Amino acid sequence: MSHIPHALRDASLVEFAAQADAAQRTSVIIEARRLPVTPSPASMAQHTNVGPGGLLPPPATQRAVAAAPLSEYPACDMNDLEACLSSLGLAEAARRNDLNGSFVVEVTPPQLRVLAQAPSVQAIHSNRHHRRGGG
């Protein structure tokens, strides 16, 4: 594989995608592309406090005021990624996680190469917690 897609985050996935065997499958976590988040001017202006008092979190009243409402956080459009999975025949088997904007699915090397090039994909990681059941 001469070109390594930027979406593949693990060396083992790059090796897997380079294989020609379409029968092998591996479990991956596919993150949907999100809008970049720019830090607020207030957070940019904060200075690092290295004293013992600086290691403690601020009081709860200050944390509540500093927290941004949920509407300010950009939502990723998981529908585009789901459509891409559907075009590959993977939508039925994929597990959707709206909390972190990702899907977990088992893919073959050709499917992984297509997903790594998809514009709706930000990153693809190996699913290290996946356990195969004994048949």
Coordinates of N, CA and C in Angstrom, one line a residue:
M1 N 0.9 -1.2 0.0 CA 0.0 0.0 0.0 C 0.9 1.2 0.0
S2 N 0.9 2.0 -1.1 CA 1.8 3.1 -1.2 C 1.4 4.3 -0.4
H3 N 0.1 4.5 -0.3 CA -0.4 5.7 0.4 C -1.1 5.3 1.7
I4 N -0.6 5.8 2.8 CA -1.3 5.4 4.1 C -2.3 6.5 4.4
P5 N -3.6 6.1 4.5 CA -4.6 7.1 4.8 C -4.4 7.6 6.2
H6 N -4.7 8.9 6.4 CA -4.5 9.6 7.7 C -5.5 9.1 8.7
A7 N -6.6 8.5 8.3 CA -7.7 8.1 9.2 C -7.2 6.9 10.0
L8 N -6.3 6.0 9.5 CA -5.9 4.8 10.2 C -4.9 5.3 11.3
R9 N -5.3 5.0 12.6 CA -4.5 5.5 13.7 C -3.5 4.4 14.3
D10 N -3.7 3.2 13.9 CA -2.8 2.1 14.5 C -2.0 1.5 13.4
A11 N -0.8 1.1 13.7 CA 0.1 0.5 12.7 C -0.5 -0.9 12.3
S12 N -1.1 -1.6 13.3 CA -1.7 -2.9 13.0 C -2.9 -2.7 11.9
L13 N -3.6 -1.6 12.0 CA -4.6 -1.4 11.0 C -4.1 -1.1 9.6
V14 N -2.9 -0.4 9.5 CA -2.3 -0.1 8.3 C -1.9 -1.4 7.6
E15 N -1.3 -2.3 8.4 CA -0.9 -3.6 7.9 C -2.1 -4.5 7.5
F16 N -3.2 -4.4 8.3 CA -4.4 -5.1 8.0 C -5.0 -4.6 6.6
A17 N -5.0 -3.3 6.5 CA -5.6 -2.7 5.2 C -4.8 -3.1 4.0
A18 N -3.5 -3.4 4.2 CA -2.6 -3.7 3.1 C -2.8 -5.2 2.6
Q19 N -3.5 -6.0 3.4 CA -3.7 -7.4 3.0 C -4.7 -7.5 1.9
A20 N -4.5 -8.5 1.1 CA -5.4 -8.8 0.0 C -6.6 -9.8 0.3
D21 N -6.4 -10.5 1.5 CA -7.4 -11.5 1.9 C -8.7 -10.8 2.4
A22 N -9.7 -10.9 1.6 CA -11.0 -10.3 1.9 C -11.8 -11.1 2.9
A23 N -11.3 -12.3 3.3 CA -12.1 -13.2 4.2 C -11.8 -12.8 5.7
Q24 N -10.6 -12.2 5.9 CA -10.3 -11.8 7.3 C -11.1 -10.6 7.7
R25 N -11.4 -10.6 9.0 CA -12.2 -9.4 9.6 C -11.5 -9.0 10.9
T26 N -11.6 -7.7 11.2 CA -11.1 -7.2 12.4 C -12.2 -6.1 12.9
S27 N -12.2 -6.0 14.2 CA -13.2 -5.0 14.8 C -12.5 -3.7 15.0
V28 N -13.2 -2.6 14.5 CA -12.6 -1.3 14.5 C -13.6 -0.3 15.1
I29 N -13.1 0.8 15.6 CA -13.9 1.9 16.1 C -13.7 3.1 15.1
I30 N -14.8 3.5 14.4 CA -14.8 4.5 13.4 C -15.4 5.8 13.9
E31 N -14.6 6.8 14.0 CA -15.0 8.1 14.5 C -15.5 9.0 13.4
A32 N -16.7 9.6 13.5 CA -17.2 10.5 12.5 C -16.4 11.8 12.6
R33 N -16.3 12.5 11.4 CA -15.6 13.7 11.3 C -16.4 14.8 12.1
R34 N -15.6 15.6 12.9 CA -16.2 16.7 13.7 C -15.6 18.0 13.3
L35 N -16.3 19.0 13.6 CA -15.8 20.4 13.3 C -14.7 20.7 14.3
P36 N -13.7 21.4 13.9 CA -12.6 21.7 14.9 C -13.1 22.6 16.0
V37 N -12.7 22.5 17.2 CA -13.1 23.3 18.3 C -12.0 24.3 18.6
T38 N -12.3 25.5 18.7 CA -11.3 26.5 19.0 C -11.5 26.9 20.5
P39 N -10.5 27.0 21.3 CA -10.6 27.4 22.7 C -11.2 28.8 22.8
S40 N -11.9 29.0 23.9 CA -12.5 30.3 24.2 C -11.3 31.2 24.6
P41 N -11.5 32.5 24.4 CA -10.5 33.5 24.8 C -10.2 33.4 26.3
A42 N -11.3 33.1 27.1 CA -11.0 33.0 28.5 C -10.1 31.9 28.9
S43 N -10.2 30.7 28.2 CA -9.3 29.6 28.5 C -7.9 29.9 28.0
M44 N -7.8 30.6 26.9 CA -6.5 31.0 26.3 C -5.8 31.9 27.3
A45 N -6.5 32.8 28.0 CA -5.9 33.8 28.9 C -5.5 33.2 30.2
Q46 N -5.9 32.0 30.6 CA -5.6 31.4 31.9 C -4.1 31.2 31.9
H47 N -3.5 31.4 33.1 CA -2.1 31.1 33.3 C -2.0 29.9 34.1
T48 N -0.8 29.2 33.9 CA -0.6 28.0 34.7 C -0.2 28.3 36.1
N49 N -0.9 27.7 37.1 CA -0.6 27.9 38.5 C 0.1 26.7 39.0
V50 N 1.3 26.8 39.5 CA 2.1 25.7 39.9 C 2.1 25.5 41.4
G51 N 1.4 26.4 42.1 CA 1.3 26.3 43.6 C 0.4 25.2 44.0
P52 N 0.4 24.8 45.3 CA -0.5 23.7 45.7 C -2.0 24.0 45.5
G53 N -2.3 25.3 45.7 CA -3.7 25.7 45.5 C -4.2 25.6 44.1
G54 N -3.3 25.7 43.2 CA -3.6 25.7 41.7 C -3.9 24.2 41.3
L55 N -3.6 23.3 42.1 CA -3.8 21.9 41.7 C -5.2 21.5 42.0
L56 N -5.9 22.2 42.9 CA -7.3 21.9 43.3 C -8.3 22.5 42.2
P57 N -9.4 21.8 42.0 CA -10.4 22.3 41.1 C -11.1 23.5 41.7
P58 N -11.6 24.4 40.9 CA -12.3 25.6 41.4 C -13.6 25.1 42.1
P59 N -14.1 26.0 43.0 CA -15.4 25.7 43.7 C -16.5 25.4 42.7
A60 N -17.5 24.6 43.1 CA -18.6 24.2 42.2 C -19.3 25.4 41.6
T61 N -19.4 26.5 42.3 CA -20.1 27.6 41.8 C -19.4 28.2 40.6
Q62 N -18.0 28.3 40.7 CA -17.2 28.8 39.6 C -17.2 27.8 38.4
R63 N -17.3 26.5 38.7 CA -17.3 25.5 37.6 C -18.6 25.7 36.8
A64 N -19.7 25.9 37.5 CA -21.0 26.0 36.8 C -21.1 27.2 35.9
V65 N -20.5 28.3 36.4 CA -20.5 29.5 35.6 C -19.6 29.4 34.3
A66 N -18.4 28.7 34.5 CA -17.5 28.5 33.4 C -17.9 27.5 32.4
A67 N -18.8 26.6 32.8 CA -19.2 25.5 31.8 C -20.0 26.1 30.7
A68 N -19.7 25.8 29.5 CA -20.4 26.2 28.3 C -21.7 25.4 28.1
P69 N -22.8 26.0 27.7 CA -24.0 25.2 27.4 C -23.7 24.2 26.3
L70 N -24.5 23.1 26.3 CA -24.3 22.0 25.3 C -24.5 22.5 23.9
S71 N -25.3 23.6 23.7 CA -25.5 24.0 22.3 C -24.3 24.6 21.7
E72 N -23.3 25.0 22.5 CA -22.0 25.5 21.9 C -21.1 24.5 21.4
Y73 N -21.3 23.2 21.8 CA -20.5 22.1 21.3 C -20.9 21.7 19.9
P74 N -20.0 21.6 19.0 CA -20.4 21.1 17.6 C -20.8 19.6 17.6
A75 N -21.9 19.3 17.0 CA -22.3 17.9 16.9 C -21.8 17.4 15.6
C76 N -21.3 16.1 15.6 CA -20.8 15.5 14.4 C -22.1 14.9 13.7
D77 N -22.0 14.9 12.3 CA -23.1 14.3 11.6 C -22.8 12.9 11.3
M78 N -23.4 12.1 12.2 CA -23.2 10.6 12.1 C -24.0 10.0 10.9
N79 N -24.9 10.7 10.4 CA -25.7 10.2 9.3 C -24.9 9.9 8.0
D80 N -23.9 10.8 7.8 CA -23.1 10.6 6.6 C -22.2 9.4 6.7
L81 N -21.7 9.2 7.9 CA -20.9 8.0 8.2 C -21.8 6.7 8.1
E82 N -23.0 6.8 8.6 CA -23.9 5.7 8.6 C -24.3 5.3 7.2
A83 N -24.4 6.3 6.3 CA -24.7 6.1 4.9 C -23.5 5.4 4.2
C84 N -22.3 5.8 4.6 CA -21.1 5.2 4.0 C -21.0 3.7 4.5
L85 N -21.3 3.4 5.7 CA -21.4 2.1 6.2 C -22.5 1.3 5.5
S86 N -23.6 1.9 5.3 CA -24.7 1.2 4.6 C -24.3 0.8 3.2
S87 N -23.6 1.7 2.5 CA -23.2 1.4 1.1 C -22.2 0.3 1.0
L88 N -21.5 0.0 2.2 CA -20.6 -1.2 2.2 C -21.3 -2.4 2.8
G89 N -22.6 -2.3 3.1 CA -23.3 -3.4 3.7 C -23.0 -3.7 5.2
L90 N -22.5 -2.6 5.9 CA -22.1 -2.8 7.3 C -23.0 -2.1 8.3
A91 N -24.0 -1.4 7.8 CA -24.8 -0.7 8.7 C -25.6 -1.5 9.7
E92 N -26.1 -2.7 9.2 CA -26.9 -3.6 10.1 C -26.0 -4.1 11.3
A93 N -24.8 -4.4 11.0 CA -23.9 -5.0 12.0 C -23.2 -4.0 12.9
A94 N -23.2 -2.7 12.5 CA -22.5 -1.6 13.2 C -23.2 -1.2 14.5
R95 N -22.5 -1.0 15.5 CA -23.0 -0.5 16.8 C -22.8 1.0 16.8
R96 N -23.8 1.8 17.0 CA -23.7 3.3 17.0 C -23.5 3.8 18.4
N97 N -22.6 4.7 18.6 CA -22.3 5.3 19.9 C -22.4 6.8 19.7
D98 N -23.6 7.4 19.9 CA -23.8 8.8 19.7 C -23.1 9.7 20.7
L99 N -22.8 9.1 21.9 CA -22.1 9.9 22.9 C -20.7 10.4 22.5
N100 N -19.9 9.5 21.8 CA -18.6 10.0 21.3 C -18.6 10.0 19.8
G101 N -19.7 9.9 19.1 CA -19.7 10.1 17.7 C -18.9 9.0 16.9
S102 N -19.2 7.7 17.2 CA -18.5 6.7 16.6 C -19.4 5.4 16.3
F103 N -18.8 4.5 15.5 CA -19.4 3.3 15.2 C -18.4 2.2 15.5
V104 N -18.9 1.0 16.0 CA -18.0 -0.1 16.2 C -18.5 -1.2 15.2
V105 N -17.6 -1.8 14.4 CA -18.0 -2.7 13.4 C -16.8 -3.6 13.0
E106 N -17.1 -4.8 12.5 CA -16.1 -5.7 12.0 C -16.0 -5.4 10.5
V107 N -14.7 -5.2 10.0 CA -14.5 -4.9 8.6 C -13.5 -5.9 8.0
T108 N -13.5 -6.0 6.6 CA -12.5 -6.7 5.9 C -11.5 -5.7 5.4
P109 N -10.3 -6.1 4.9 CA -9.3 -5.1 4.5 C -9.8 -4.2 3.3
P110 N -10.6 -4.7 2.3 CA -11.1 -3.8 1.3 C -12.1 -2.8 1.9
Q111 N -12.9 -3.2 2.8 CA -13.8 -2.3 3.4 C -13.1 -1.2 4.3
L112 N -12.1 -1.6 4.9 CA -11.3 -0.7 5.7 C -10.6 0.4 4.9
R113 N -10.1 -0.1 3.7 CA -9.5 0.9 2.8 C -10.5 1.9 2.3
V114 N -11.7 1.5 2.0 CA -12.8 2.4 1.5 C -13.1 3.4 2.7
L115 N -13.3 2.9 3.9 CA -13.7 3.7 5.0 C -12.6 4.7 5.4
A116 N -11.3 4.3 5.2 CA -10.2 5.2 5.5 C -10.2 6.4 4.6
Q117 N -10.7 6.3 3.4 CA -10.7 7.4 2.4 C -12.0 8.2 2.5
A118 N -13.0 7.7 3.2 CA -14.3 8.4 3.2 C -14.2 9.8 3.9
P119 N -14.8 10.8 3.3 CA -14.7 12.2 3.9 C -15.4 12.3 5.2
S120 N -16.4 11.4 5.6 CA -17.1 11.5 6.8 C -16.4 10.8 8.0
V121 N -15.2 10.3 7.7 CA -14.4 9.6 8.8 C -13.3 10.4 9.2
Q122 N -13.2 10.6 10.5 CA -12.0 11.3 11.1 C -10.9 10.4 11.5
A123 N -11.2 9.3 12.2 CA -10.2 8.4 12.6 C -10.8 7.0 12.7
I124 N -9.9 6.0 12.6 CA -10.2 4.6 12.7 C -9.2 4.0 13.7
H125 N -9.7 3.4 14.7 CA -8.8 2.7 15.7 C -9.2 1.3 15.8
S126 N -8.2 0.5 16.3 CA -8.5 -1.0 16.6 C -9.4 -1.0 17.8
N127 N -10.3 -2.0 17.8 CA -11.1 -2.2 19.0 C -10.4 -3.2 19.8
R128 N -9.7 -2.8 20.8 CA -8.8 -3.7 21.6 C -9.7 -4.4 22.6
H129 N -10.9 -4.0 22.9 CA -11.7 -4.6 23.9 C -12.6 -5.7 23.3
H130 N -12.6 -5.9 22.0 CA -13.4 -6.8 21.4 C -13.0 -8.2 21.7
R131 N -13.9 -9.1 22.1 CA -13.6 -10.5 22.4 C -14.5 -11.3 21.5
R132 N -13.8 -12.2 20.8 CA -14.6 -13.1 19.9 C -15.1 -14.3 20.7
G133 N -16.4 -14.6 20.5 CA -17.0 -15.7 21.2 C -16.6 -17.1 20.6
G134 N -16.4 -18.1 21.4 CA -16.1 -19.4 20.9 C -17.4 -20.0 20.4
G135 N -17.3 -20.6 19.3 CA -18.5 -21.1 18.6 C -18.8 -22.5 18.9

